[in-house]
CSV table of C-alpha atoms in Angstrom, one decimal:
chain,number,residue,atom,x,y,z
A,1,UNK,CA,-10.7,8.9,9.2
A,2,UNK,CA,-13.6,10.0,7.0
A,3,UNK,CA,-13.9,13.4,8.6
A,4,UNK,CA,-10.3,14.2,7.8
A,5,UNK,CA,-11.1,14.3,4.2
A,6,UNK,CA,-14.7,15.6,4.5
A,7,UNK,CA,-16.2,12.2,3.3
A,8,UNK,CA,-19.7,11.4,4.2
A,9,UNK,CA,-20.3,7.6,4.5
A,10,UNK,CA,-23.3,6.3,2.6
A,11,UNK,CA,-22.8,2.9,3.9
A,12,UNK,CA,-20.6,1.1,6.5
A,13,UNK,CA,-19.6,-2.5,6.7
A,14,UNK,CA,-17.8,-4.0,9.6
A,15,UNK,CA,-16.4,-7.5,9.4
A,16,UNK,CA,-13.3,-9.5,10.5
A,17,UNK,CA,-10.6,-6.8,10.3
A,18,UNK,CA,-12.7,-4.5,12.6
A,19,UNK,CA,-13.5,-7.3,14.9
A,20,UNK,CA,-9.9,-8.4,15.5
A,21,UNK,CA,-10.2,-11.4,13.3
A,22,UNK,CA,-13.3,-12.7,14.8
A,23,UNK,CA,-16.0,-13.5,12.3
A,24,UNK,CA,-18.4,-10.6,12.2
A,25,UNK,CA,-21.1,-9.1,9.7
A,26,UNK,CA,-22.4,-5.7,10.4
A,27,UNK,CA,-23.6,-3.1,8.1
A,28,UNK,CA,-25.7,0.0,7.9
A,29,UNK,CA,-26.8,2.7,5.4
A,30,UNK,CA,-27.5,6.4,5.6
A,31,UNK,CA,-31.3,6.9,5.9
A,32,UNK,CA,-31.7,8.2,2.3
A,33,UNK,CA,-29.8,4.9,0.9
A,34,UNK,CA,-31.6,2.8,3.1
A,35,UNK,CA,-35.1,4.1,1.9
A,36,UNK,CA,-34.0,3.5,-1.7
A,37,UNK,CA,-32.7,0.0,-1.2
A,38,UNK,CA,-36.0,-0.8,0.8
A,39,UNK,CA,-38.2,0.6,-1.9
A,40,UNK,CA,-36.3,-1.4,-4.8
A,41,UNK,CA,-35.8,-4.7,-2.9
A,42,UNK,CA,-38.4,-5.3,-0.1
A,43,UNK,CA,-37.5,-8.0,2.1
A,44,UNK,CA,-40.1,-10.7,2.6
A,45,UNK,CA,-41.4,-10.9,6.1
A,46,UNK,CA,-40.3,-14.4,6.6
A,47,UNK,CA,-36.5,-13.6,5.9
A,48,UNK,CA,-34.0,-12.0,8.1
A,49,UNK,CA,-32.2,-8.8,6.9
A,50,UNK,CA,-31.5,-9.6,3.4
A,51,UNK,CA,-30.5,-13.2,4.3
A,52,UNK,CA,-27.4,-12.1,6.2
A,53,UNK,CA,-26.7,-13.3,9.8
A,54,UNK,CA,-25.3,-16.1,11.8
A,55,UNK,CA,-24.8,-16.8,15.4
A,56,UNK,CA,-21.3,-15.7,15.6
A,57,UNK,CA,-21.8,-12.4,14.0
A,58,UNK,CA,-23.7,-11.0,16.8
A,59,UNK,CA,-22.1,-12.7,19.7
A,60,UNK,CA,-20.9,-10.8,22.9
A,61,UNK,CA,-17.4,-11.8,22.0
A,62,UNK,CA,-17.6,-10.3,18.5
A,63,UNK,CA,-19.5,-7.1,19.7
A,64,UNK,CA,-16.7,-6.5,22.3
A,65,UNK,CA,-14.0,-7.1,19.9
A,66,UNK,CA,-15.6,-4.5,17.5
A,67,UNK,CA,-15.9,-2.1,20.3
A,68,UNK,CA,-12.5,-2.5,21.5
A,69,UNK,CA,-11.0,-2.0,17.9
A,70,UNK,CA,-13.2,1.3,17.5
A,71,UNK,CA,-12.5,2.6,20.8
A,72,UNK,CA,-8.9,1.8,21.3
A,73,UNK,CA,-7.2,1.1,17.8
A,74,UNK,CA,-9.1,3.2,15.2
A,75,UNK,CA,-8.3,6.4,17.2
A,76,UNK,CA,-7.4,9.7,15.6
A,77,UNK,CA,-4.0,9.6,17.5
A,78,UNK,CA,-3.4,6.1,16.0
A,79,UNK,CA,-4.3,7.3,12.4
A,80,UNK,CA,-2.1,10.2,12.8
A,81,UNK,CA,0.8,7.8,13.9
A,82,UNK,CA,0.1,5.2,11.1
A,83,UNK,CA,-0.2,7.9,8.3
A,84,UNK,CA,3.1,9.5,9.3
A,85,UNK,CA,4.8,6.1,9.3
A,86,UNK,CA,3.2,5.4,5.9
A,87,UNK,CA,4.6,8.7,4.5
A,88,UNK,CA,8.0,7.8,5.9
A,89,UNK,CA,7.8,4.2,4.5
A,90,UNK,CA,6.7,5.5,1.1
A,91,UNK,CA,9.5,8.3,1.0
A,92,UNK,CA,12.1,5.9,1.9
A,93,UNK,CA,11.2,3.3,-0.8
A,94,UNK,CA,11.0,6.0,-3.4
A,95,UNK,CA,14.4,7.4,-2.5
A,96,UNK,CA,15.8,3.8,-2.5
A,97,UNK,CA,14.5,3.0,-5.9
A,98,UNK,CA,15.9,6.4,-7.2
A,99,UNK,CA,19.2,5.9,-5.7
A,100,UNK,CA,19.4,2.3,-7.2
A,101,UNK,CA,18.1,3.4,-10.6
A,102,UNK,CA,15.0,1.4,-10.4
A,103,UNK,CA,12.2,2.8,-12.5
A,104,UNK,CA,9.7,1.2,-10.2
A,105,UNK,CA,6.6,3.0,-8.6
A,106,UNK,CA,5.2,3.2,-5.0
A,107,UNK,CA,1.5,3.6,-4.3
A,108,UNK,CA,0.1,4.7,-1.1
A,109,UNK,CA,-3.5,4.8,0.1
A,110,UNK,CA,-3.8,5.8,3.8
A,111,UNK,CA,-1.6,3.2,5.7
A,112,UNK,CA,-1.4,0.7,2.9
A,113,UNK,CA,1.8,1.1,0.7
A,114,UNK,CA,2.8,-1.0,-2.3
A,115,UNK,CA,5.5,-1.1,-5.1
A,116,UNK,CA,5.2,-2.1,-8.7
A,117,UNK,CA,8.0,-3.4,-10.9
A,118,UNK,CA,7.1,-0.4,-13.3
A,119,UNK,CA,6.8,3.1,-13.2
A,120,UNK,CA,2.9,3.1,-13.9
A,121,UNK,CA,-0.1,4.4,-12.2
A,122,UNK,CA,-2.4,1.4,-12.3
A,123,UNK,CA,-6.1,2.0,-13.2
A,124,UNK,CA,-7.3,-1.5,-11.8
A,125,UNK,CA,-6.4,-4.9,-10.3
A,126,UNK,CA,-5.3,-6.1,-13.9
A,127,UNK,CA,-3.0,-3.4,-14.2
A,128,UNK,CA,-1.3,-4.3,-11.1
A,129,UNK,CA,-1.2,-8.0,-11.7
A,130,UNK,CA,0.4,-7.2,-15.1
A,131,UNK,CA,3.4,-5.7,-13.5
A,132,UNK,CA,4.5,-8.9,-11.9
A,133,UNK,CA,6.3,-10.3,-14.9
A,134,UNK,CA,9.4,-11.5,-13.2
A,135,UNK,CA,8.3,-14.1,-10.7
A,136,UNK,CA,11.8,-15.4,-9.8
A,137,UNK,CA,12.5,-11.7,-8.8
A,138,UNK,CA,9.3,-11.3,-6.9
A,139,UNK,CA,10.0,-14.7,-5.1
A,140,UNK,CA,13.5,-13.7,-4.3
A,141,UNK,CA,12.6,-10.4,-2.8
A,142,UNK,CA,9.9,-11.8,-0.6
A,143,UNK,CA,12.0,-14.7,0.8
A,144,UNK,CA,15.0,-12.4,1.1
A,145,UNK,CA,12.9,-10.0,3.3
A,146,UNK,CA,11.2,-12.8,5.2
A,147,UNK,CA,14.6,-14.2,6.1
A,148,UNK,CA,15.3,-10.7,7.4
A,149,UNK,CA,12.1,-10.5,9.4
A,150,UNK,CA,10.0,-8.5,7.1
A,151,UNK,CA,6.7,-9.9,5.4
A,152,UNK,CA,5.0,-8.2,2.3
A,153,UNK,CA,1.8,-9.4,1.2
A,154,UNK,CA,2.7,-11.7,-1.6
A,155,UNK,CA,0.6,-10.7,-4.5
A,156,UNK,CA,0.8,-7.0,-3.9
A,157,UNK,CA,4.2,-6.2,-2.4
A,158,UNK,CA,2.1,-4.4,0.1
A,159,UNK,CA,2.9,-3.3,3.5
A,160,UNK,CA,0.3,-2.0,6.3
A,161,UNK,CA,1.2,0.3,9.0
A,162,UNK,CA,-0.6,-0.2,12.3
A,163,UNK,CA,-0.6,1.5,15.6
A,164,UNK,CA,2.1,-0.7,17.0
A,165,UNK,CA,4.5,-0.1,14.1
A,166,UNK,CA,7.5,2.1,15.1
A,167,UNK,CA,9.7,4.2,12.9
A,168,UNK,CA,12.7,2.3,14.0
A,169,UNK,CA,10.8,-0.9,12.3
A,170,UNK,CA,10.3,1.2,9.0
A,171,UNK,CA,14.0,2.2,9.2
A,172,UNK,CA,15.1,-1.2,9.6
A,173,UNK,CA,12.7,-2.3,6.6
A,174,UNK,CA,14.3,0.4,4.4
A,175,UNK,CA,17.9,-1.1,5.3
A,176,UNK,CA,16.9,-4.6,4.7
A,177,UNK,CA,15.3,-3.8,1.4
A,178,UNK,CA,18.4,-2.0,0.3
A,179,UNK,CA,20.3,-5.0,1.1
A,180,UNK,CA,18.2,-7.4,-0.9
A,181,UNK,CA,17.9,-4.9,-3.9
A,182,UNK,CA,21.6,-4.2,-4.3
A,183,UNK,CA,22.6,-7.6,-5.9
A,184,UNK,CA,19.6,-7.2,-8.2
A,185,UNK,CA,21.1,-4.0,-9.6
A,186,UNK,CA,24.6,-5.3,-9.5
A,187,UNK,CA,25.7,-3.3,-6.6
A,188,UNK,CA,26.8,-6.2,-4.2
């Protein structure tokens, strides 16, 4: 949550992820930023809000989905739960890499965690992409984990914690990940 870190939002955008996968387009600005935008880019009177908007983006179903997500999913309690699981996931993966002698890195931003095949702190997307040098290894890890019931985002080796994720699921991932990594390092 923004308040946890003392962040003041200058703008907000709500799209499909906040609308539970339903097409949505909502945006807003802090009043000082809105005045700056309006002064630099005045909208013609015959256009809608900067050309954005469709029938689906403001439907009753879309608004209900957004409200449900904000009220029942993105709560302080859910964030505490997800962050605790993300920390546990990150610590377990780092420990596994150290135990197996892999000089790989783990990056976490909130409840989003991913690993890279080298021990670097990427500065941008190109750095992340450049860490994927062994496509056979990447394919093996993803298929082997999928066969054990775990899906990582393919181009990021990324996992996301959600309010329904359990500690037992994270522990099961750690065990499955060890099982698929041991042959890679010759410990099978």
